[in-house]
Coordinates of C-alpha atoms in Angstrom, one line a residue:
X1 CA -7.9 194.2 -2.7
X2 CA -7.8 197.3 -0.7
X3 CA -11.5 197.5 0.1
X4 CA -11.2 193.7 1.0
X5 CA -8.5 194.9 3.8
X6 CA -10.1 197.6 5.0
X7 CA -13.3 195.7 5.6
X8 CA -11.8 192.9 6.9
X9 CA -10.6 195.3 9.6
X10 CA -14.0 195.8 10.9
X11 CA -14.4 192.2 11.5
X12 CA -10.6 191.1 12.9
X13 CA -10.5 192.2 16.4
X14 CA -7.3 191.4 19.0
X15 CA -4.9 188.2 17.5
X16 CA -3.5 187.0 21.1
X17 CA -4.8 183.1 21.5
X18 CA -6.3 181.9 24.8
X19 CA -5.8 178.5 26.2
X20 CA -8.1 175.9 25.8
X21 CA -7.8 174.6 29.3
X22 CA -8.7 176.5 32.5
X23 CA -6.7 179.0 33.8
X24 CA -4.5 178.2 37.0
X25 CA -2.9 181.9 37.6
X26 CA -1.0 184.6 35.9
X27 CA -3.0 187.9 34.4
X28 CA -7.4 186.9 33.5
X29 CA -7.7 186.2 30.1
X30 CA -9.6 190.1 28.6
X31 CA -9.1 189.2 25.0
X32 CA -11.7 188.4 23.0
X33 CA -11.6 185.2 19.9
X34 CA -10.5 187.1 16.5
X35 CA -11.7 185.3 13.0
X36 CA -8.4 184.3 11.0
X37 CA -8.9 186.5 7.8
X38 CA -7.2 184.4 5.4
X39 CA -9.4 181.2 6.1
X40 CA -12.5 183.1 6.3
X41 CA -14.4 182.0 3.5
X42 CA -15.8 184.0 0.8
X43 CA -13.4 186.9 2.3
X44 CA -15.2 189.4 3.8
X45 CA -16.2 192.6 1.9
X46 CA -16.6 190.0 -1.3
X47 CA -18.9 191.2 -4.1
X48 CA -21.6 189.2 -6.7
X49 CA -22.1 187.2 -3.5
X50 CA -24.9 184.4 -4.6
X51 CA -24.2 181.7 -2.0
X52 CA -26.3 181.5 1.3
X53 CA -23.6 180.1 3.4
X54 CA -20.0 181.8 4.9
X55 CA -17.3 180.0 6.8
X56 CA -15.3 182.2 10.1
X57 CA -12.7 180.2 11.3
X58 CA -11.4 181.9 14.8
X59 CA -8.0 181.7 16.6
X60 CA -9.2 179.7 19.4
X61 CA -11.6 177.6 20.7
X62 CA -15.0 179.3 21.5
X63 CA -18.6 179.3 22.3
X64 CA -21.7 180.6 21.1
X65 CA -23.9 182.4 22.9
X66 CA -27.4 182.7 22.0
X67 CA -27.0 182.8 18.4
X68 CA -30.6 183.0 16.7
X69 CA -31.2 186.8 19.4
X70 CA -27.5 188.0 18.5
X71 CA -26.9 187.3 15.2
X72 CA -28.6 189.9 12.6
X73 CA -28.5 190.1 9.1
X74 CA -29.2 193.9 7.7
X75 CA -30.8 194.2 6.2
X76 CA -33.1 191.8 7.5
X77 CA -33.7 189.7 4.4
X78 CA -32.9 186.3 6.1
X79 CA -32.4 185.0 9.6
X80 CA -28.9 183.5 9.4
X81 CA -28.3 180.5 11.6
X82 CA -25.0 179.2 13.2
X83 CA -23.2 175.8 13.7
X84 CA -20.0 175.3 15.6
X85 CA -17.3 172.8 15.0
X86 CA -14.5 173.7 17.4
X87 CA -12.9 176.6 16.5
X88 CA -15.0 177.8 13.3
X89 CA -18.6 179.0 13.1
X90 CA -20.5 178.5 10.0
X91 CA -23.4 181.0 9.3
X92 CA -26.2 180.0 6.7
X93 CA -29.5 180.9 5.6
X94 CA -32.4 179.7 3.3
X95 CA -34.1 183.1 2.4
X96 CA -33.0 184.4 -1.0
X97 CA -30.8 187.6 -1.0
X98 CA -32.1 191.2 -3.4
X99 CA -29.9 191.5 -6.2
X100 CA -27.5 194.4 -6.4
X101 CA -27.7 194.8 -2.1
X102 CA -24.9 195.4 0.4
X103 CA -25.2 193.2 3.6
X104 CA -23.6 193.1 6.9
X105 CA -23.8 189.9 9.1
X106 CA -23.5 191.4 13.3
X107 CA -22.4 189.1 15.7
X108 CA -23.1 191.0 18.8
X109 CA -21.5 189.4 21.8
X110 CA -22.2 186.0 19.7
X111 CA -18.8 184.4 20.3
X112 CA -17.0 184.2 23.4
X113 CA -13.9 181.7 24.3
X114 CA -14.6 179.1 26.5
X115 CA -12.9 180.4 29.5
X116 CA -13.6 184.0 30.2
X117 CA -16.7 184.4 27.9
X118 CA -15.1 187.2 26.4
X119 CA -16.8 188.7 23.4
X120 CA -17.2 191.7 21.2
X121 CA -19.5 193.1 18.4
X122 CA -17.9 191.6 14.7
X123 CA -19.7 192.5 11.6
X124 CA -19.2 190.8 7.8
X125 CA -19.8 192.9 5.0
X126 CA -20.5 191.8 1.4
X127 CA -22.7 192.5 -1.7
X128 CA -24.5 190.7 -4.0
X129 CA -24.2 193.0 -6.6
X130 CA -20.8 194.6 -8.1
X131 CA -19.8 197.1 -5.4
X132 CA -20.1 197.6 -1.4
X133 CA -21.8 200.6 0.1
X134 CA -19.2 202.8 1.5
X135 CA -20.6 206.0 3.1
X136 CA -19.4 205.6 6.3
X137 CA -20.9 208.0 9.5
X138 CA -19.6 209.1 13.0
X139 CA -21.1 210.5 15.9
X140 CA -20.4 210.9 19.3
X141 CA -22.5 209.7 22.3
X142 CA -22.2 211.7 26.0
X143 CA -24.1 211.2 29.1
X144 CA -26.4 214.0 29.3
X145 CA -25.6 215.0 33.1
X146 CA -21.9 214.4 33.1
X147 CA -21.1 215.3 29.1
X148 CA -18.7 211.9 29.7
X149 CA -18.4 209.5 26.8
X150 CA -20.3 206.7 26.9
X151 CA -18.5 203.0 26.3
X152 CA -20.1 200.4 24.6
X153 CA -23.7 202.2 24.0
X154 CA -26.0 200.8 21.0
X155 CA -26.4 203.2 18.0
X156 CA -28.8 202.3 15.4
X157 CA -29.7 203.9 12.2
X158 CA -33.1 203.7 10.8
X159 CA -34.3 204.0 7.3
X160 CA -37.9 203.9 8.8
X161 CA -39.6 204.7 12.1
X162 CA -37.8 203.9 15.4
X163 CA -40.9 202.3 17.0
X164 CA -40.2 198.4 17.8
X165 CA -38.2 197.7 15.2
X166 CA -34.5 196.4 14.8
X167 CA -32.4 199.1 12.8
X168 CA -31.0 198.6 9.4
X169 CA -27.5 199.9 10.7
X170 CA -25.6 199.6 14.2
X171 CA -22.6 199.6 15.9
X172 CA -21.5 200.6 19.4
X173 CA -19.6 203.4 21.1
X174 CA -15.9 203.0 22.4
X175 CA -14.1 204.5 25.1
X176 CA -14.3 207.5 23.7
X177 CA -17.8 207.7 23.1
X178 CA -17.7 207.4 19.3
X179 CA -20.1 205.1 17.1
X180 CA -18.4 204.3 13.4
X181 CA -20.6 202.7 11.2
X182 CA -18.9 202.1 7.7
X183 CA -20.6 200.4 4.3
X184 CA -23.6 202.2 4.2
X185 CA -25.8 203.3 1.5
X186 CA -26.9 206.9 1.0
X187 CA -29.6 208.2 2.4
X188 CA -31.8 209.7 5.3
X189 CA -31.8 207.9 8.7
X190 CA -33.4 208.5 12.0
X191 CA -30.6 207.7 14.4
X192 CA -30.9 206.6 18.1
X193 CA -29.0 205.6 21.1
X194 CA -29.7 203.5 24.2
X195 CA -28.6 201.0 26.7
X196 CA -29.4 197.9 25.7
X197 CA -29.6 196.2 28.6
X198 CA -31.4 192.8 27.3
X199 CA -29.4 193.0 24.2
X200 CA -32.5 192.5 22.1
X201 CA -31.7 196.1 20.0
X202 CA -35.0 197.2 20.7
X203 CA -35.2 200.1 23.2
X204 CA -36.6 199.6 26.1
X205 CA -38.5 202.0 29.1
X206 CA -36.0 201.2 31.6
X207 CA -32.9 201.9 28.9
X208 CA -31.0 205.2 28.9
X209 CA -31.5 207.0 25.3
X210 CA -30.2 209.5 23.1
X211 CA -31.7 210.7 20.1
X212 CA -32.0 213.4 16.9
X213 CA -34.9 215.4 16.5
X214 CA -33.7 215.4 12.4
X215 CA -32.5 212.9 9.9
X216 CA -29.4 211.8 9.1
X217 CA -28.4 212.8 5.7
X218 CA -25.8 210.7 4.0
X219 CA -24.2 211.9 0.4
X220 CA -21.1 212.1 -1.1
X221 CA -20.7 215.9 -0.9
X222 CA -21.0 215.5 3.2
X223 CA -17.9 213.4 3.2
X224 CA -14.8 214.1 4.7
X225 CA -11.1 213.8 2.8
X226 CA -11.7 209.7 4.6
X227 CA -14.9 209.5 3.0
X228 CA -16.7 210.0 6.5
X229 CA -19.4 212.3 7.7
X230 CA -18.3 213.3 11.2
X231 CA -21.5 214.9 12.6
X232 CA -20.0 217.3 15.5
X233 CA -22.7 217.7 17.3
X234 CA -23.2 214.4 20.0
X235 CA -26.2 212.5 21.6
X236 CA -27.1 213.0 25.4
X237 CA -28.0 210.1 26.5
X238 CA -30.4 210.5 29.3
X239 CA -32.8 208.0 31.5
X240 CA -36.1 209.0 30.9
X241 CA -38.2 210.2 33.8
X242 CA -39.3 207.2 36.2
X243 CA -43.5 207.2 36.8
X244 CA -44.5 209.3 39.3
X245 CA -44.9 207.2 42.9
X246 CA -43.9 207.5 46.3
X247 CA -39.9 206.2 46.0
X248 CA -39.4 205.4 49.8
X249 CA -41.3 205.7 52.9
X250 CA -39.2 204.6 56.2
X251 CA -39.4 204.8 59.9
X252 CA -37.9 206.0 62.6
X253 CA -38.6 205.0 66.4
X254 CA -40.6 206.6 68.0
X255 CA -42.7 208.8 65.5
X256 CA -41.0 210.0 62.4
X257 CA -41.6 209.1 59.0
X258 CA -39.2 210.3 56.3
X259 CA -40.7 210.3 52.4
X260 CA -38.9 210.0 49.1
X261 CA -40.2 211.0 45.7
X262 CA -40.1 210.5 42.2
X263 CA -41.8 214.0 41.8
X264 CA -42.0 217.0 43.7
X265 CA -44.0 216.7 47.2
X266 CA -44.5 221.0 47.3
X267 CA -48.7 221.5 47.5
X268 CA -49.7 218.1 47.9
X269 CA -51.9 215.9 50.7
X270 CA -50.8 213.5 53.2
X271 CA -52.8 211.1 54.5
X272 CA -51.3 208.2 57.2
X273 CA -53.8 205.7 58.3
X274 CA -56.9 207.9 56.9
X275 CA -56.4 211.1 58.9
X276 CA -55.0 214.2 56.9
X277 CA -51.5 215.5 58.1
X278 CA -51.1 219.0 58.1
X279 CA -48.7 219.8 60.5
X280 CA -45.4 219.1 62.0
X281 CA -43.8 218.4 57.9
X282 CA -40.7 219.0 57.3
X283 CA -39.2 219.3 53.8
X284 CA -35.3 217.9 52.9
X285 CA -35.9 219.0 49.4
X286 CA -38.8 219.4 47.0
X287 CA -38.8 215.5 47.0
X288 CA -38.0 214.4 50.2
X289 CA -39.4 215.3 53.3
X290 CA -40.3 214.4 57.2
X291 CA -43.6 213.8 59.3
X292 CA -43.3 213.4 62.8
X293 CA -46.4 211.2 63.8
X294 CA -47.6 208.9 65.8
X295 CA -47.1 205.6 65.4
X296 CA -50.1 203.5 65.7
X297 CA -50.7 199.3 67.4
X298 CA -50.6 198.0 64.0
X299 CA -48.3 195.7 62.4
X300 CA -48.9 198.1 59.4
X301 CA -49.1 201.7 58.6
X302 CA -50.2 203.1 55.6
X303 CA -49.3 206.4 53.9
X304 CA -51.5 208.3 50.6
X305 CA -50.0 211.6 48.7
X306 CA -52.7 213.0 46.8
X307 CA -53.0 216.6 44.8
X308 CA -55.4 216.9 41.6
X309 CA -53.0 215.3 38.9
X310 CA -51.1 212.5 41.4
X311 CA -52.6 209.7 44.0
X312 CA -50.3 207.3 45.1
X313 CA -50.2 204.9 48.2
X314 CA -47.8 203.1 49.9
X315 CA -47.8 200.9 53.0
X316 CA -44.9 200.1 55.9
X317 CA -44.9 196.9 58.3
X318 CA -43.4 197.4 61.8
X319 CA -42.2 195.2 64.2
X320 CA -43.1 195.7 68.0
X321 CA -39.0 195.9 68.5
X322 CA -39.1 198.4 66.0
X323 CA -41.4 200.8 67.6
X324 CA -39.9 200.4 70.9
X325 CA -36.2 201.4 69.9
X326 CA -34.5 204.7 71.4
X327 CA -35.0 208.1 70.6
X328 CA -32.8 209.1 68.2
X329 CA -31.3 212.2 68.2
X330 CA -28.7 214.1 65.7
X331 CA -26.8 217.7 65.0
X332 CA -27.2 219.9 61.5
X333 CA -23.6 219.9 61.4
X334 CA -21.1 218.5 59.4
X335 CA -17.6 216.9 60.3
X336 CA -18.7 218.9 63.8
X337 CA -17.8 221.9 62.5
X338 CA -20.0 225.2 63.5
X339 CA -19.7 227.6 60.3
X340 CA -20.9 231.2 60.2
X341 CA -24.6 231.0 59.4
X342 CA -24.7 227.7 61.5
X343 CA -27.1 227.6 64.4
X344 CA -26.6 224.7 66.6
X345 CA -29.6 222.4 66.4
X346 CA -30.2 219.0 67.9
X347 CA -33.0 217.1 65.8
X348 CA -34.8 214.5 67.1
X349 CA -37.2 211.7 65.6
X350 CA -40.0 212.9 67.9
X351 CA -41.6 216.2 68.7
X352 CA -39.9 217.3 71.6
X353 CA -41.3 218.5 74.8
X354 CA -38.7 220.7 77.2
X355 CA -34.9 220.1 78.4
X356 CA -33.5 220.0 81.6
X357 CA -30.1 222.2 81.6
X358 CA -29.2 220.5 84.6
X359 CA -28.6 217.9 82.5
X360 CA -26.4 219.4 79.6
X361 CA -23.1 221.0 79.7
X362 CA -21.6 223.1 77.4
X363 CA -17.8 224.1 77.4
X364 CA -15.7 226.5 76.6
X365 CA -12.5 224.3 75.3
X366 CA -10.0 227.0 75.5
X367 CA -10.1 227.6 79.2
X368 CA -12.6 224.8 80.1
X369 CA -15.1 227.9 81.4
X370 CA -18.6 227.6 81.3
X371 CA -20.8 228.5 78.3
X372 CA -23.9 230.6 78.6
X373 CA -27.0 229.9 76.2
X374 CA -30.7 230.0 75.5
X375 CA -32.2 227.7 73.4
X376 CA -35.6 227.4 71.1
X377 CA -37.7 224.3 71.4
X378 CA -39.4 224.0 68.6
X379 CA -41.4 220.9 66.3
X380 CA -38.5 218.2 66.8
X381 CA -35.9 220.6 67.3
X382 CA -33.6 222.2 70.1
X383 CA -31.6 225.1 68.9
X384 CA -28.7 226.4 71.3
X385 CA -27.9 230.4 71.0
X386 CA -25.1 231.8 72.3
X387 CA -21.8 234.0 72.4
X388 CA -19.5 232.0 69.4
X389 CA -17.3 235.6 69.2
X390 CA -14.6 234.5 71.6
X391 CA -14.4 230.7 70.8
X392 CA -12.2 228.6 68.5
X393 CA -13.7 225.1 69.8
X394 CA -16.5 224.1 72.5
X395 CA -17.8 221.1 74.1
X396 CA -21.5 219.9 74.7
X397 CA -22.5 217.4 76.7
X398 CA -25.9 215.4 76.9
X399 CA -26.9 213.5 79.5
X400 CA -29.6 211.2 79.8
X401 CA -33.3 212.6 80.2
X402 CA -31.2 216.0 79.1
X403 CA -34.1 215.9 75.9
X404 CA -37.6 215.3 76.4
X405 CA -40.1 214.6 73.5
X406 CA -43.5 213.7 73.7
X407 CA -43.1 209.4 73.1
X408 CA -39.7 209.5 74.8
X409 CA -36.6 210.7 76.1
X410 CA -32.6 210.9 75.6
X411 CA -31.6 207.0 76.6
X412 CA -27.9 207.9 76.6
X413 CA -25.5 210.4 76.5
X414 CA -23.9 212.6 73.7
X415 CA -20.8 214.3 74.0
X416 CA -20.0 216.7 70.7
X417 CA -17.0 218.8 70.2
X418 CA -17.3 221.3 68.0
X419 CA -15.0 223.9 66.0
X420 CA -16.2 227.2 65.4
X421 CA -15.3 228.6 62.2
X422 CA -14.4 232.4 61.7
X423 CA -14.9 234.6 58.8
X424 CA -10.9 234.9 57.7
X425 CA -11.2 230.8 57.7
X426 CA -13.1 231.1 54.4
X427 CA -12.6 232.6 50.9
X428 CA -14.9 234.8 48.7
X429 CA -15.7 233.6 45.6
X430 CA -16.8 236.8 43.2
X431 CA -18.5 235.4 39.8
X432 CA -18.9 237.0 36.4
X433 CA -22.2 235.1 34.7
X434 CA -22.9 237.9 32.2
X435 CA -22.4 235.7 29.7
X436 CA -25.6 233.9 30.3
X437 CA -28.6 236.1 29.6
X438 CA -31.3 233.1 30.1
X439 CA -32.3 231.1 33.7
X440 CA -30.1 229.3 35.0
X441 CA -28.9 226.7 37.8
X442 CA -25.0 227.5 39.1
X443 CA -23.9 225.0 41.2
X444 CA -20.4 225.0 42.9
X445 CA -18.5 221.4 43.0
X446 CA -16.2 220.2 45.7
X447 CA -14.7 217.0 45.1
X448 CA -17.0 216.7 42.2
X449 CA -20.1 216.8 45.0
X450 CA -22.2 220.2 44.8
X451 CA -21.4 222.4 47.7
X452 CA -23.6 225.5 46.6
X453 CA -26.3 226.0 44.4
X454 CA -28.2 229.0 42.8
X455 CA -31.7 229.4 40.9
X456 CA -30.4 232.7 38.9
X457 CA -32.9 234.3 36.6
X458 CA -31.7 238.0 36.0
X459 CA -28.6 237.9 38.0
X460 CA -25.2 239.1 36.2
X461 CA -22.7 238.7 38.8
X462 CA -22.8 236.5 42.3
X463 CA -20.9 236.7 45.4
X464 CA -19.9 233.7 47.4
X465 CA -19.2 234.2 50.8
X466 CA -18.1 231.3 53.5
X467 CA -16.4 228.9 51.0
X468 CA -14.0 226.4 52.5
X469 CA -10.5 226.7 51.4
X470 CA -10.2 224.2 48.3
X471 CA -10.3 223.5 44.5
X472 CA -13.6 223.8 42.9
X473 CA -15.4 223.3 39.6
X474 CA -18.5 224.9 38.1
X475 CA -21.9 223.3 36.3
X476 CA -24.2 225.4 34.7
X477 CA -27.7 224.3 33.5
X478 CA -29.7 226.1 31.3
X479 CA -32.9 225.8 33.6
X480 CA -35.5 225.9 30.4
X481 CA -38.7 225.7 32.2
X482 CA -37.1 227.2 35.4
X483 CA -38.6 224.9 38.0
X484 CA -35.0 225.4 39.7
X485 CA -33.4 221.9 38.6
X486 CA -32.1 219.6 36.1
X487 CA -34.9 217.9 34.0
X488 CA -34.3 214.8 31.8
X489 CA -35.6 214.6 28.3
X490 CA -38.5 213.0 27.0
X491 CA -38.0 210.3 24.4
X492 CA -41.9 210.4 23.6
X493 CA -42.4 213.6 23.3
X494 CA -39.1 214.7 21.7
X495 CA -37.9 216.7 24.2
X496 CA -34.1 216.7 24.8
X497 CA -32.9 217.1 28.5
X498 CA -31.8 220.3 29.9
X499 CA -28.3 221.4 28.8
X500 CA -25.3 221.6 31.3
X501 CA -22.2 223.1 30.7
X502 CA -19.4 221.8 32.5
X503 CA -16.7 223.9 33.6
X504 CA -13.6 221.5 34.5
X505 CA -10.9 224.0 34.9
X506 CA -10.1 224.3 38.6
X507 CA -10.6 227.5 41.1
X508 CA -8.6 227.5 44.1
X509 CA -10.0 229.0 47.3
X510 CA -8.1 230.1 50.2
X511 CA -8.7 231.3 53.5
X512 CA -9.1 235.5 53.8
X513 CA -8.5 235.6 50.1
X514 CA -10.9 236.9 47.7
X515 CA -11.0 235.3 43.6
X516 CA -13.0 236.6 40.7
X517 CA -14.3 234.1 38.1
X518 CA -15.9 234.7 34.6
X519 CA -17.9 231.9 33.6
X520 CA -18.2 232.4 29.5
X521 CA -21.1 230.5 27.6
X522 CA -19.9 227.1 25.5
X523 CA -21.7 226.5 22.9

């Protein structure tokens, strides 16, 4: 009676009823339709099972949804069907059942009431032979770039290979991240983990995965004092790398061209209409980058990225209104805030010709007195130097036809006004890494967005001057192949993704104040 209960668990889900009419207000409906155990008929977890038909009644009305894709028998010895008479759902089959055999019946996301289509993942467990399996196995699933627990993931266990097949055993993750499958029989299993996105429990290229390089070994000596195996080390579920193209390719009146990546653009060979670029490039990152270049009469430009291993070609259409927008020009700086190893720097979408300073002032906001400067012209930049000793704040002002490029010129005026930062605004942030004897990648989070990041091979210790005043965290990946980021695994190929270890616990930085860290290894 007690291994009827405790099976029966697995199956009864949340008791509250919903309403079989629409509802008109009050709190949405979240609960999903729960089988009443004591009508459920033959109970679940029965044994010497020998009939090919079982009867759920449920505490409301419901629907089914798609029941010949999410309804699974496991092991697959029949393909159960379902009928629905209000509120009960009757599963049967014609196939003929292996003697001695523990089945479970899934339901995933089968039944849903009829007003919110709410629905969950019910199994029913019985044998046809004298006793149910009961090996029961737990493991933890964690995205592999956040180490977050993953909600609602599919886990499969697999007696043979994991290639296009259904699993003999599944369940999914909850909150927490943790995947309980109960009334199994011993054994060794392949185990995997992935988004199932089509809900067809067959993984998919497009589905984030997690996976074991070994095999699950259930016994009876692995058990725990609840008779589970709690295996302590988790999945990291990743998204397998996308196929190598060109990701974006946009413009930007009147002649530049910014490139996005699925794979690094470093060493490789531009082409735009058929002529060879080879100069005025300017990288964003190893995947990103800018060409200023002119735009040609046609309704169509295309663009070709080529190296020995990669080709790919893209194409962008542009409208005559398009090409004849305004210059647009921008600053490097952020918030409009000049920090110490800031140089000022107007950027503009075209290669730019000279200035007129007759055109531009630039003011001292303190005592409204007139800033001297030089500036560098350079590519599609204009890079103001100057005296920033003596000032807190400045103003700098733009006027029409203050820029020229060689397509264009400034159309209206920019006014910017700027804070300068000085050294006792920031903290120093002294780190201890000794810990970590192989490369890695440090990276310093502000408000959970990286504000510094280091490629550190032989390094023990770093200093980090001109940090904001703030709280921040700490990420560490273990940089394998030490290409200088994070790399995704490779489901194919067995290769897990890099390892990150997450450091939650908060450093405060303050202004003129110095803080050591020590960053110890997790394992």
């Amino acid at each position: 009676m007690f291994m009827a209960f405790r099976i029966f668990i697995a199956l009864l889900l949340l008791t509250s009823c919903a309403q079989v009419t629409s509802l008109t207000g009050g709190e949405r409906d979240r609960i999903a339709p729960s089988p009443i155990e004591n009508k459920v008929n033959p109970q679940n977890g029965s044994t010497n099972f020998i009939a090919s038909k079982i009867t759920i009644p449920f505490n409301e009305y419901i629907k089914l949804n798609n029941p010949l894709e999410t309804i699974v028998m496991i092991p697959p010895h029949a393909k159960p069907k379902a009928t629905l008479n209000k509120k009960t759902v009757t599963l049967t089959w014609e196939d003929t059942l292996e003697n001695n055999t523990t089945y479970s019946i899934y339901l995933n996301e089968t039944v849903q009431d009829i007003t919110e289509s709410n629905d969950s993942l019910m199994v029913f467990v019985f044998s046809t032979g004298d006793y149910i399996d009961s090996l029961s196995y737990q493991v933890k699933v964690v995205d592999a770039f956040t180490s977050q627990p993953i909600d609602g993931c599919f886990v499969g266990l697999y007696e043979g290979e994991m290639d296009s097949i259904r699993p003999t055993y599944f369940v999914k993750t909850n909150k927490q991240g943790e995947a309980m499958f109960s009334y199994l029989k011993a054994g060794d299993y392949n185990i995997l983990a992935f988004l199932d996105l089509n809900k067809d429990m067959l993984l998919q290229a497009n589905e984030k995965v997690a996976f074991k390089k070994e095999k699950v070994n259930l016994s009876l000596d692995k058990l725990d004092s609840n008779n589970v195996f709690m295996d302590s080390i988790p999945m990291r579920l990743f998204q397998r790398k996308a196929k190598p193209n060109i990701r974006t390719f946009n413009y930007t009146a009147p002649s530049l061209f910014t490139i996005g990546s699925t794979l690094s653009l470093r060493n490789r060979n531009f082409f735009i209409d058929g002529n060879e670029v080879t100069e005025n490039i300017h990288f964003y990152s190893e995947d990103s980058l800018a060409i200023i270049y002119p735009v040609s009469d046609s309704s169509k430009m295309e663009l070709v990225v080529q190296s020995e291993d990669f080709t790919d070609t893209t194409t962008i259409r542009l409208t005559k209104s398009e090409k004849s927008r305004n210059l647009n020009v921008w600053t490097n700086l952020k918030e409009n805030v000049l920090n110490l190893s800031d140089t000022l720097t107007f950027l503009c979408s075209d290669n730019t010709k000279a200035i007129d300073t007759a055109l531009i002032s630039f003011m001292n906001m303190d005592d409204s007195t007139e800033i001297d400067y030089t500036t560098i012209i350079q590519s599609n930049y204009v890079q103001f130097i100057f005296d920033r000793d003596s000032l807190t704040s400045f103003q700098i002002r733009l006027k029409p036809l203050a820029i020229l490029t060689e397509n264009s010129s400034l159309s209206s005026e920019i006014t910017k006004t700027i804070t300068v930062k000085k050294e006792k605004d920031y903290g120093v942030l002294k780190l201890d890494i000794s810990d970590y004897e192989e490369p890695i990648i440090l990276e310093l989070l502000f408000n959970n967005t990286v504000a510094k990041s280091y490629n550190l091979k032989e390094e023990k210790s770093l200093t980090i001057n001109e940090l904001n005043p703030g709280n921040y965290t700490f990420r560490i990946i273990l940089d394998e192949n030490e290409n200088g980021k994070w790399d995704t695994g490779d489901f194919e190929n067995q290769v897990f993704p890099e390892v990150i270890h997450t450091f939650s616990e908060i450093t405060n930085i303050r202004a003129n104040w110095d803080v050591d860290v020590e960053l110890t290894r997790k394992y």
